[in-house]
Coordinates of C-alpha atoms and ligand atoms in Angstrom, one line a residue:
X1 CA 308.1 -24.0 161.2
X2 CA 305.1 -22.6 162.7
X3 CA 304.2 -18.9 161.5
X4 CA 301.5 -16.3 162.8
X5 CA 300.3 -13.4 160.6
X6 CA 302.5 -10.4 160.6
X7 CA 300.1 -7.2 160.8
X8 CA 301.1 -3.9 162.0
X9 CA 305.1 -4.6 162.2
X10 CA 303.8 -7.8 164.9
X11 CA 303.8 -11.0 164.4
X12 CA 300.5 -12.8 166.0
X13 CA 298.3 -15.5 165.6
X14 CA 294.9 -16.0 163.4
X15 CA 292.1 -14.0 165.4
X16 CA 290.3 -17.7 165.5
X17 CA 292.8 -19.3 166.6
X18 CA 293.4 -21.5 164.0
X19 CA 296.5 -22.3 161.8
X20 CA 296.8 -24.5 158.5
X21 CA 299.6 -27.2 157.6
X22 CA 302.0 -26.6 154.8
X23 CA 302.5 -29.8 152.9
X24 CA 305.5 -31.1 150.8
X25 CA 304.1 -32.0 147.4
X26 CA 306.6 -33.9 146.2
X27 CA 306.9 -36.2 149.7
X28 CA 303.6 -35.6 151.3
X29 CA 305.6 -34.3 154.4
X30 CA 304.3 -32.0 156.9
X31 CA 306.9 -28.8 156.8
X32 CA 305.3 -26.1 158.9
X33 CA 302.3 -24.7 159.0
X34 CA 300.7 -20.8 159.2
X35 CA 298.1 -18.9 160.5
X36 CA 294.7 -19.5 159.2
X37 CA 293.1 -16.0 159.1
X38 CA 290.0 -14.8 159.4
X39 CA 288.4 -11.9 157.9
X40 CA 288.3 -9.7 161.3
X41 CA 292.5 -10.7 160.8
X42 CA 291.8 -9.1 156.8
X43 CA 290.2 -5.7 158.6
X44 CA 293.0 -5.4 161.3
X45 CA 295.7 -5.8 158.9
X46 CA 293.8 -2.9 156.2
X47 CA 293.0 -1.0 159.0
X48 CA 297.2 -0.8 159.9
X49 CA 298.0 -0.3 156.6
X50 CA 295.4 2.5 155.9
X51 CA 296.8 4.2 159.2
X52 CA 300.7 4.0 158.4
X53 CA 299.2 5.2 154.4
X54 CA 297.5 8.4 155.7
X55 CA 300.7 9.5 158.7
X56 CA 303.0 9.8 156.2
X57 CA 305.6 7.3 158.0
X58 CA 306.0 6.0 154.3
X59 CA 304.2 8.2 151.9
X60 CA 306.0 10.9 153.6
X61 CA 309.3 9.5 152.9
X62 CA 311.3 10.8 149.6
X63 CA 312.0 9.1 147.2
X64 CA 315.6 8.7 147.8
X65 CA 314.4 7.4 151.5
X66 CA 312.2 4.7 150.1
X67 CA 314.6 3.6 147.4
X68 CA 317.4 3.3 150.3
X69 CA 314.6 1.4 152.7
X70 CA 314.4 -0.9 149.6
X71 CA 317.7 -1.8 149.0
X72 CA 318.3 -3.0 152.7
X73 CA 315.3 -5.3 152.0
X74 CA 317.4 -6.1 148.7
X75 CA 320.5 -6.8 151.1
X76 CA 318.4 -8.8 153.1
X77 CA 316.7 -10.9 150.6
X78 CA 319.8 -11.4 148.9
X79 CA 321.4 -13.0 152.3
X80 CA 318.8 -15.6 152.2
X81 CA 318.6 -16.8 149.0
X82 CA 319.1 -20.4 149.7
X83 CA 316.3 -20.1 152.3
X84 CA 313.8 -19.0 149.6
X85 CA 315.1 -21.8 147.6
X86 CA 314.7 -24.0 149.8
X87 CA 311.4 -22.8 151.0
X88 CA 309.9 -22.6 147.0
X89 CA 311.1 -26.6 146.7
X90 CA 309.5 -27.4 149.7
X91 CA 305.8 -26.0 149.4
X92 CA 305.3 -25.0 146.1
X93 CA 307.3 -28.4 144.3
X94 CA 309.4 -26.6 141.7
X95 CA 312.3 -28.0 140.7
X96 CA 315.7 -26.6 142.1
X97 CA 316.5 -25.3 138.9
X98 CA 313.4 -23.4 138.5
X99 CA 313.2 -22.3 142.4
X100 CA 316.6 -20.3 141.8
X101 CA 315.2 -18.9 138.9
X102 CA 312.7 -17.8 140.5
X103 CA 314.2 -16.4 143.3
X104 CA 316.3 -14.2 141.3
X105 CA 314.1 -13.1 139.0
X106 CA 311.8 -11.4 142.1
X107 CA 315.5 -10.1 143.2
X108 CA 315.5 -8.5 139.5
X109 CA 312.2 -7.1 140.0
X110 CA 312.8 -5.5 143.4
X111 CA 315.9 -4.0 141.9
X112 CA 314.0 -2.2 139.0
X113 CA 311.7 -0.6 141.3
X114 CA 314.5 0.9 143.1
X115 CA 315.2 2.4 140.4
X116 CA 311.3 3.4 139.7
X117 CA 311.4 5.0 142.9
X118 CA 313.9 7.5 142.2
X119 CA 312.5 8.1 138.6
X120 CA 310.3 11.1 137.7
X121 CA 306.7 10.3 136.9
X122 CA 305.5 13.9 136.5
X123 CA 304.9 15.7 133.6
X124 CA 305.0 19.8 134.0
X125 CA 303.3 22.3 131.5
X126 CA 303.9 25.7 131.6
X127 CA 300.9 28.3 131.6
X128 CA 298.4 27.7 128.8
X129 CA 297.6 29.9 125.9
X130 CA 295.2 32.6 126.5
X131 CA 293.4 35.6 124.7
X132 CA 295.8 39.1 123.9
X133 CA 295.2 40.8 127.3
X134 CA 294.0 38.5 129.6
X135 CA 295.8 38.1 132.7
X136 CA 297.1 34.9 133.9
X137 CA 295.4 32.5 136.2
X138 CA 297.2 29.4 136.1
X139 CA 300.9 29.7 135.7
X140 CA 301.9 26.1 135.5
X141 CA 300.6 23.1 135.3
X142 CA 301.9 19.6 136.7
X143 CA 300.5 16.4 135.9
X144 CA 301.8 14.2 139.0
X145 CA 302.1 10.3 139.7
X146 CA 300.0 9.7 143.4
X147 CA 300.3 6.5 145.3
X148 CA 296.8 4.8 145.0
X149 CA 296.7 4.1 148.9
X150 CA 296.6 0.8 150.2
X151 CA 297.3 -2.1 147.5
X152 CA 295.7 -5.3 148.6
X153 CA 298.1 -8.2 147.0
X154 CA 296.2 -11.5 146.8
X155 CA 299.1 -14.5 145.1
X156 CA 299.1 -18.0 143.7
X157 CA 300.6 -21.0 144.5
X158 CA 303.5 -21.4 141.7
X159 CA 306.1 -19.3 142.1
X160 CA 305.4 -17.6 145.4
X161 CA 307.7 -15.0 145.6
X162 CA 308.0 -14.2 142.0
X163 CA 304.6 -13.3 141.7
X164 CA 304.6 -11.7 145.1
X165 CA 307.8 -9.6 145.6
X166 CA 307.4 -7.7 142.4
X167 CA 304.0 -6.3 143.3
X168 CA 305.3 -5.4 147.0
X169 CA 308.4 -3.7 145.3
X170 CA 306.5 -2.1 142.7
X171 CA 303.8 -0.7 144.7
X172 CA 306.5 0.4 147.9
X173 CA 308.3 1.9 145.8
X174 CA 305.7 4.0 144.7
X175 CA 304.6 4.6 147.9
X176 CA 301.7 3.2 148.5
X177 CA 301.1 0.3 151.9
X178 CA 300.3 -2.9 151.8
X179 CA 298.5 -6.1 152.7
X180 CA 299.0 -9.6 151.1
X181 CA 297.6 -12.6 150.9
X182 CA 299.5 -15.7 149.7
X183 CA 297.9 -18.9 148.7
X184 CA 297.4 -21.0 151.2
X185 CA 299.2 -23.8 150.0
X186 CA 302.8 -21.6 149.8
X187 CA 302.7 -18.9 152.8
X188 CA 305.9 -19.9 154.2
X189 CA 308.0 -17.9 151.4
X190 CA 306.1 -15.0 151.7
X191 CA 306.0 -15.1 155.5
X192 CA 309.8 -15.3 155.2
X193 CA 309.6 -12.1 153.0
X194 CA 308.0 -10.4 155.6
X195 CA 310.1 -11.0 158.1
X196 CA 312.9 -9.6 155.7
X197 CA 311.3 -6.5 155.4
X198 CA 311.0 -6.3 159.3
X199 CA 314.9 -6.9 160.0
X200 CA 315.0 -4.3 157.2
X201 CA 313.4 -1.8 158.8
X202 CA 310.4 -1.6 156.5
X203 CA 308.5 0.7 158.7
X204 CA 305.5 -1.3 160.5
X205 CA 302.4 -1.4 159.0
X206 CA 304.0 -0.6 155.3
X207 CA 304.0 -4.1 154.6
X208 CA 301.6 -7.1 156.2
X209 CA 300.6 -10.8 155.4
X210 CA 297.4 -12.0 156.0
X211 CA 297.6 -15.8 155.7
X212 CA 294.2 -17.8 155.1
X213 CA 291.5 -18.9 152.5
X214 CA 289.3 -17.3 150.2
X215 CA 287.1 -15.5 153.1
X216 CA 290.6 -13.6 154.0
X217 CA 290.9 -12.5 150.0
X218 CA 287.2 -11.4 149.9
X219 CA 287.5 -9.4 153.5
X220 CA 290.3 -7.7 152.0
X221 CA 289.2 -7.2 147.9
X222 CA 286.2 -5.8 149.7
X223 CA 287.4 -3.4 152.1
X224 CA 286.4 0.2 151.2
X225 CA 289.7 1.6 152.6
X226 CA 291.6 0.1 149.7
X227 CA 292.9 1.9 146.8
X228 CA 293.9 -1.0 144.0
X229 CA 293.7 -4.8 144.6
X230 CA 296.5 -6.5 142.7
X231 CA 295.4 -10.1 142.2
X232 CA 297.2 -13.0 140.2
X233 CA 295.2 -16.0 140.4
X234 CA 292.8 -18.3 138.2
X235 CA 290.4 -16.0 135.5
X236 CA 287.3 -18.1 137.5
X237 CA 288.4 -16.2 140.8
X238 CA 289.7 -13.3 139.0
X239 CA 286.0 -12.6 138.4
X240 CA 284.9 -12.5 141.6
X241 CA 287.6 -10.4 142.7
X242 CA 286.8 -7.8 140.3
X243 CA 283.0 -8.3 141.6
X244 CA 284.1 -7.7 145.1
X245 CA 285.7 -4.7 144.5
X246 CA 283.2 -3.2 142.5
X247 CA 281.2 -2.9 145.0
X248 CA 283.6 -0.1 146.0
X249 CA 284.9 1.3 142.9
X250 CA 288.6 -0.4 143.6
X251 CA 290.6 -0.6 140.7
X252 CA 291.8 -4.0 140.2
X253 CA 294.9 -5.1 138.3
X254 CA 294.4 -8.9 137.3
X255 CA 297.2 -11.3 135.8
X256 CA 295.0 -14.3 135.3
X257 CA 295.3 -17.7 133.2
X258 CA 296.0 -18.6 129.9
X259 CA 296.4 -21.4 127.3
X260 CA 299.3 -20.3 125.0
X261 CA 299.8 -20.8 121.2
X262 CA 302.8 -22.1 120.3
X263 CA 302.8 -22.1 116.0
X264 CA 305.3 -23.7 114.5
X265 CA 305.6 -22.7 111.0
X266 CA 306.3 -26.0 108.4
X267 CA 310.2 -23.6 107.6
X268 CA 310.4 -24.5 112.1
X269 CA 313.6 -25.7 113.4
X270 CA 311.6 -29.0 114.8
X271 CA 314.8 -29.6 117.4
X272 CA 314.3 -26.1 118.6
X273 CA 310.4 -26.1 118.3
X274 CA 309.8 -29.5 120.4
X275 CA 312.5 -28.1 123.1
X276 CA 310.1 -25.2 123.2
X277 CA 307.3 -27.3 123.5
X278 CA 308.9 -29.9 126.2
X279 CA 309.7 -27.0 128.4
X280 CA 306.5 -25.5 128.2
X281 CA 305.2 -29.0 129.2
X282 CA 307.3 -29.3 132.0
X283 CA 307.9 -26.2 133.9
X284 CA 306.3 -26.3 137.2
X285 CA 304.8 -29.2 136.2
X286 CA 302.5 -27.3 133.5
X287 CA 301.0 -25.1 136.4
X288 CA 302.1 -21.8 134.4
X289 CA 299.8 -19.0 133.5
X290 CA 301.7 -18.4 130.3
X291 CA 303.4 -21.7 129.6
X292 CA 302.6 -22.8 125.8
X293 CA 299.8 -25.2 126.2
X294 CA 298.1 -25.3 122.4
X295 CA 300.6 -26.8 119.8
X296 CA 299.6 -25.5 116.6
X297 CA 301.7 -26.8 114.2
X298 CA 302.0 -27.3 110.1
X299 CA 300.4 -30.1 108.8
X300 CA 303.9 -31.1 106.6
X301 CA 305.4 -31.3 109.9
X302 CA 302.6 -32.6 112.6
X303 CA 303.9 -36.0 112.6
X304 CA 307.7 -34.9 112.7
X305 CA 306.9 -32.1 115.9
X306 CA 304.7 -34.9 117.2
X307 CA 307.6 -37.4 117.6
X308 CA 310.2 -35.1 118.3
X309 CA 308.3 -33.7 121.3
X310 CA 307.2 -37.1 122.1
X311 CA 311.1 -37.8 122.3
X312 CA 311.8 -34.7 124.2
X313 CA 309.3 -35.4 126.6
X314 CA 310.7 -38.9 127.7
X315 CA 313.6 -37.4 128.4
X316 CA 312.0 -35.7 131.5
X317 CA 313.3 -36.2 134.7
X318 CA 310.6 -36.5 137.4
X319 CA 312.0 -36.7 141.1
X320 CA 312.3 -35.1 144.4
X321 CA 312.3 -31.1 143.2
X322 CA 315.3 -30.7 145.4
X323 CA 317.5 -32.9 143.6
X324 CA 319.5 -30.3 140.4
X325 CA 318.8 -33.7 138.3
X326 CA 315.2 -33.5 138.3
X327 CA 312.9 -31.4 135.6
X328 CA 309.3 -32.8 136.4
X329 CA 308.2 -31.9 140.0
X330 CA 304.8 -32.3 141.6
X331 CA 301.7 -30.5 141.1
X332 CA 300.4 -28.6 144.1
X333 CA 297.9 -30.9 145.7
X334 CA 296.3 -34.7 144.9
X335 CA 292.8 -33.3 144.2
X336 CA 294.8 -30.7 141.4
X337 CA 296.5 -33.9 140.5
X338 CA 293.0 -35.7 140.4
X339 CA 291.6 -33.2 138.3
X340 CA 294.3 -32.6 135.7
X341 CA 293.9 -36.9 135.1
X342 CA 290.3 -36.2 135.0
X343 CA 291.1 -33.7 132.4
X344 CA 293.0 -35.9 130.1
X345 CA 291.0 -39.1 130.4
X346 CA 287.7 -37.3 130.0
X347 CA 289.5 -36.1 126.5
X348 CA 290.5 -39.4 125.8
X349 CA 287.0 -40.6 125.9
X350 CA 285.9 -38.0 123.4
X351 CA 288.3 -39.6 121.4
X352 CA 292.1 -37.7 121.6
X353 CA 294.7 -39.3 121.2
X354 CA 297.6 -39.8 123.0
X355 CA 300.8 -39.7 121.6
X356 CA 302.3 -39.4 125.4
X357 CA 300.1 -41.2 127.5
X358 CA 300.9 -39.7 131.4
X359 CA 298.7 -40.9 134.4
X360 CA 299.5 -40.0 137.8
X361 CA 302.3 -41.0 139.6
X362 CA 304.2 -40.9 142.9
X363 CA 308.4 -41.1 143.6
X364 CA 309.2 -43.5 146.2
X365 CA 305.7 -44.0 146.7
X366 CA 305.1 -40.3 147.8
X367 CA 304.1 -37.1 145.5
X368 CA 301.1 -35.3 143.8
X369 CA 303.2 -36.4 140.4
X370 CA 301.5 -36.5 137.1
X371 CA 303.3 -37.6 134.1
X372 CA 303.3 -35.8 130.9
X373 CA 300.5 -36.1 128.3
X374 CA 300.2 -35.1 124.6
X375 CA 296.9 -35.2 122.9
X376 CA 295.9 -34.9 119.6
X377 CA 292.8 -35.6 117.8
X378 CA 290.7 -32.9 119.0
X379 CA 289.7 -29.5 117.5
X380 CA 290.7 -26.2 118.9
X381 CA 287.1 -26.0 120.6
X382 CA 287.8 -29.0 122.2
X383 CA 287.6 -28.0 126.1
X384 CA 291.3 -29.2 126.9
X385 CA 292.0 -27.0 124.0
X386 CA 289.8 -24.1 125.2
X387 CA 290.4 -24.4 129.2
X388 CA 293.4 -24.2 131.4
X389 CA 294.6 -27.4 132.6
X390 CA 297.8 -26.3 134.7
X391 CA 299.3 -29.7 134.6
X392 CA 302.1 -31.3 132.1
X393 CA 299.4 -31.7 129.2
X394 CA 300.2 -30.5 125.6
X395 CA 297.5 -30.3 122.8
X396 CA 299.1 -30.5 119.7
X397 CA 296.2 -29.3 116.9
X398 CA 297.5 -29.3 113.1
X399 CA 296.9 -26.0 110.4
X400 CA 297.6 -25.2 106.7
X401 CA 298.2 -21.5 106.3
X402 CA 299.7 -18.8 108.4
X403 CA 296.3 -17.8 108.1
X404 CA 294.8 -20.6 109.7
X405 CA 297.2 -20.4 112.5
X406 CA 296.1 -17.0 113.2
X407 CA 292.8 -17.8 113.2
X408 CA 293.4 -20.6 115.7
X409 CA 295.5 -18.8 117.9
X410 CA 293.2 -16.1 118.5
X411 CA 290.4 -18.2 119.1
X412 CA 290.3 -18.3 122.7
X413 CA 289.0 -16.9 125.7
X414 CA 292.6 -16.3 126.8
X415 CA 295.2 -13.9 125.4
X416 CA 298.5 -14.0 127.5
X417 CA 301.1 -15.6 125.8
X418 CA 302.1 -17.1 122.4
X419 CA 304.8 -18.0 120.5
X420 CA 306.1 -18.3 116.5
X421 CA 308.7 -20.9 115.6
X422 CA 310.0 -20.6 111.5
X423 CA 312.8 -20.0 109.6
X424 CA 311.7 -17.1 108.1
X425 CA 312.2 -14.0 110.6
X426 CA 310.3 -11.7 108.5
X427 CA 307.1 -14.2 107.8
X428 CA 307.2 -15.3 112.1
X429 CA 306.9 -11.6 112.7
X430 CA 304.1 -10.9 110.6
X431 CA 302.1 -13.7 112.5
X432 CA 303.3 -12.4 115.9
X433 CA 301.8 -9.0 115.4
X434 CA 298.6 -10.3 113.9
X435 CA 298.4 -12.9 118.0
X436 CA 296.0 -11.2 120.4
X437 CA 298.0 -11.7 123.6
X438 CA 300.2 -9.6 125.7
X439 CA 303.8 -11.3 125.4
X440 CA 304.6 -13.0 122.3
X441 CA 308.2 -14.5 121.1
X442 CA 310.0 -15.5 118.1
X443 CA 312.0 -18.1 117.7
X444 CA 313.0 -18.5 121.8
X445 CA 312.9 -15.2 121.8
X446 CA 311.4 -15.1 125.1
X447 CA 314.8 -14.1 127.6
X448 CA 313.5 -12.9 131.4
X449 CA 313.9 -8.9 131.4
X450 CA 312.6 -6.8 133.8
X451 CA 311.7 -3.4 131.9
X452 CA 309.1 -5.7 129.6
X453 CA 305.6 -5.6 130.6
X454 CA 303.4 -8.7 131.1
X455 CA 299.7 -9.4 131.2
X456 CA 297.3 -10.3 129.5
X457 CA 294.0 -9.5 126.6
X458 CA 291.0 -11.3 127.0
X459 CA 290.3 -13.4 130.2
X460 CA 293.9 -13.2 130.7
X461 CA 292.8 -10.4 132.8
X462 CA 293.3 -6.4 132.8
X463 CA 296.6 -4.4 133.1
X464 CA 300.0 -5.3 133.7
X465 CA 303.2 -6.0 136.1
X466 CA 306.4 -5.2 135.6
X467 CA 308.3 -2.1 133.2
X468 CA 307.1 1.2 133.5
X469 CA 303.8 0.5 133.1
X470 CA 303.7 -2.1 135.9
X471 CA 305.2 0.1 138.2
X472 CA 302.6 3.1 137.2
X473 CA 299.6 0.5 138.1
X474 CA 300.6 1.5 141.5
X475 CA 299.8 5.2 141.3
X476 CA 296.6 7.9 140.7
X477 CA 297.2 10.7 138.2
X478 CA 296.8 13.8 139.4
X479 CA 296.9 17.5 138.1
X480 CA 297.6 20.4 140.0
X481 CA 297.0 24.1 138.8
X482 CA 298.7 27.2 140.0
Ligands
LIG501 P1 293.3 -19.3 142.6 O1 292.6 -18.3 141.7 O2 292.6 -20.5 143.0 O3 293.8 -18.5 143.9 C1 294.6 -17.4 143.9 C2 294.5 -16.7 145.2 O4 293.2 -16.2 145.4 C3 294.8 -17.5 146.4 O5 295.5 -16.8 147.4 C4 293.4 -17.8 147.0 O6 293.4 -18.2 148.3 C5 292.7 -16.5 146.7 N1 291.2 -16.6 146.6 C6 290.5 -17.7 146.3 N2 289.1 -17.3 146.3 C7 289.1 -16.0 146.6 C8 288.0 -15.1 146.7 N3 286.7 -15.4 146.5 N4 288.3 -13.8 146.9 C9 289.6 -13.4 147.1 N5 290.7 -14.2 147.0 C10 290.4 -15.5 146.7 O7 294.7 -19.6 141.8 P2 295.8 -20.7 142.1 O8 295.2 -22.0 141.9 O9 296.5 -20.4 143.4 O10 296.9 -20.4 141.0 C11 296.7 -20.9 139.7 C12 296.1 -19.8 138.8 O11 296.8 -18.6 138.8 C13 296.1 -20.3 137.3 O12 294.9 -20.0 136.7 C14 297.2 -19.5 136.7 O13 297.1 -19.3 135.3 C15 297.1 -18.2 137.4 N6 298.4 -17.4 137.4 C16 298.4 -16.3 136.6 C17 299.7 -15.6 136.5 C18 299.8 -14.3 135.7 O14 300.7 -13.6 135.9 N7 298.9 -14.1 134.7 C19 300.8 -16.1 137.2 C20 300.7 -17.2 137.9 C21 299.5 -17.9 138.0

């Protein structure tokens, strides 16, 4: 499969010339390969967008229009479902099991912000109060919900067109046009999305990917025609985003990374506490921004969550991520693999220890595999305990009190996730509310919905996708007087 850029409702090639394999992580395999754009390729593709923003070909459109334009993309996304499957095995190595979910999960997405488009946003106010006498000069007031121009999407690796489609939906639907920029690692999924949106009828110039590198990103994050940049990414890139587009005054909405507190109370459920903590190991392969990564757990019942986890964990099915059996795919590349066993042996030689003792690994001699790895022995200011390691590595750190647990939890740069495990609803609760992070569950209490909003505090990064208030990210307020 060999894909050019699609800018302007055309599809064409980089303007260097240039194109980038896609590579299988799980068999190493060649399967396609995409433009490799440049930043002239970043100012062509604003430059349409900015043009079909200002004519009105979309902006223009009611509501009722661009909700209707939305659900053929809906029709047309939902034809090709096991394309997108297929496609999110292939380059980005999640498990079949996981791709699906995936895949309908950005389906869910684009379907609440069809109904966002149709929604009222505005606030009227009739005339204010004024002196006995004086005549009127502004007879009502309405507070209204503008598109914020064109959004510049840049996207990560895992999960491609979750963490892609709901940021196109959310920010069509609002009216604004758009220009993204997948990872270069997982373009084909996104590629694929826009040529859904072309056979959809997606007017040309609404929507265009810009495959490439980081020079593509920056061309784009620094363009002055842009009105919000949308990035999901690391929190180390996530900062220079934010740099670039100061520059211009962009707003930026930022969905960064994270290393999760899982606390499970000594009253936990240990069976459903370590199946918690397994999946959390295990999902993409640990490369999750808000997977549960820190372990903190009672002391009364370390030893116990230690070896049930350990259990669970064995139980894990590495293999090819297109076979339903397997749960353990690949991580994205060999140098991320080399890094994440960097990680954990650099940890081991500051004295953790490893109660599940992963390395890398291949299947059938082929793969970017790691194996899982549980570590305990270290300190929450350990670095594995303070940093993002977005492989299958759990840190497992013991405490005495919920108010030790609190304490840990919240100390860290990150704030995007957490969890509380316990028998005692009333007692989990009170910790939850007392975790500075913006999602955290109960008890499993963690089911996919699309109305909840998700992001993060801290260097977990600044605003949030999905809900209502995702979907207002998209827009200016304005106020206008008459
Ligand atoms: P990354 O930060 O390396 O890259 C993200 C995107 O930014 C890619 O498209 C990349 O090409 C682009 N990019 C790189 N340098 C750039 C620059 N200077 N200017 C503009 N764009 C640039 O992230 P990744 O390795 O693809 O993904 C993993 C990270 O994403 C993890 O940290 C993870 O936690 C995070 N993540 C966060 C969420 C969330 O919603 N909070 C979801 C998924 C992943």
């Amino acid at each position: 499969m060999e894909r050019g850029l699609y800018v302007d409702g055309q599809w064409r090639a980089a303007a260097g010339g240039a194109s980038a394999d896609v590579v299988n992580p799980a068999t190493e395999a060649v399967i396609g390969s995409a433009a490799d754009g440049t930043a002239a390729d970043a100012t062509d593709a604003v430059a349409a967008a900015h043009r079909a923003f200002h004519d009105g070909r979309w902006s223009g459109l009611t509501p009722a229009e661009r909700a209707a334009a939305l659900r053929r993309l809906h029709r047309t996304l939902s034809d090709r479902v096991e394309d997108h499957v297929a496609l999110s095995i292939a380059e980005s190595g999640a498990p079949r099991g996981q791709s699906a979910a995936f895949v309908a999960s950005g389906l869910a997405h684009l379907e609440y912000a069809i109904g966002a488009a149709t929604a009222d946003h505005d606030r009227m106010l009739p005339s204010p109060p004024r002196a006995a006498g004086a005549p009127p000069r502004v007879s009502a007031s309405l507070v209204r919900r503008v598109p914020a121009g064109v959004v510049v999407a840049v996207t990560p690796f895992n999960a491609p067109l979750l963490l892609t489609l709901p940021k196109v939906a959310a920010a069509l639907a609002m009216g604004n046009t758009v220009v993204v920029k997948p990872s270069p690692y997982t373009p084909l999924e996104i590629l694929a999305l826009a040529e859904a949106a072309d056979e959809a009828g997606i007017p040309p110039g609404v929507l265009n990917v810009v495959t490439g590198g980081a020079d593509v990103g920056a061309a784009l994050v620094g363009d002055p025609r842009v009105g919000l940049v949308t990035f999901t990414g690391s929190d180390t890139v996530g900062a220079k985003v934010m740099a670039q587009a100061a520059g211009n005054i962009t707003r930026v909405v930022l969905e960064l990374g994270g290393k999760s507190a899982l606390v499970v109370r000594a009253d936990a459920d240990l069976a459903l506490a370590s199946r918690i903590g397994a999946v959390n190991t295990t999902t993409l392969a640990g490369q999750g921004c808000a997977l549960l990564t820190r372990h903190l757990v009672h002391r009364d019942v370390f030893a116990d969550y230690v070896a049930a986890l350990t259990d669970r964990l064995a139980a894990a099915v590495p293999g090819d991520p297109a076979d339903a059996r397997t749960t353990l795919g690949p991580l994205i590349s060999a140098a991320h693999r080399d890094r994440v066993a960097s990680l954990v042996r650099d940890a081991r030689r500051r004295g953790a220890k490893a109660a599940v003792d992963g390395g890398p690994a291949t299947v059938d001699g082929k793969g970017f595999f790691h194996e899982p790895v549980v570590l305990t022995g270290l300190g929450n200011d350990d670095p594995v305990a303070r940093h993002e390691i977005f492989g299958p590595v759990a840190v497992v750190i013991p405490f005495g009190s919920d108010d030790e647990a609190v304490t840990l939890a919240n100390d860290s740069p990150y704030g995007l996730a957490g969890a509380v495990v316990s028998a005692d609803r009333v007692a989990a609760v009170a910790v939850a509310e007392r975790l500075r992070a913006g999602r955290i569950s109960v008890n499993d209490g963690a089911a996919a919905d699309v109305r909840l909003p998700f992001g993060g505090f801290g260097r977990s990064g600044i605003g949030r996708e999905f809900g209502p208030e995702g979907v207002l990210e998209y827009t200016e307020v304005q106020t206008l007087q008459w």
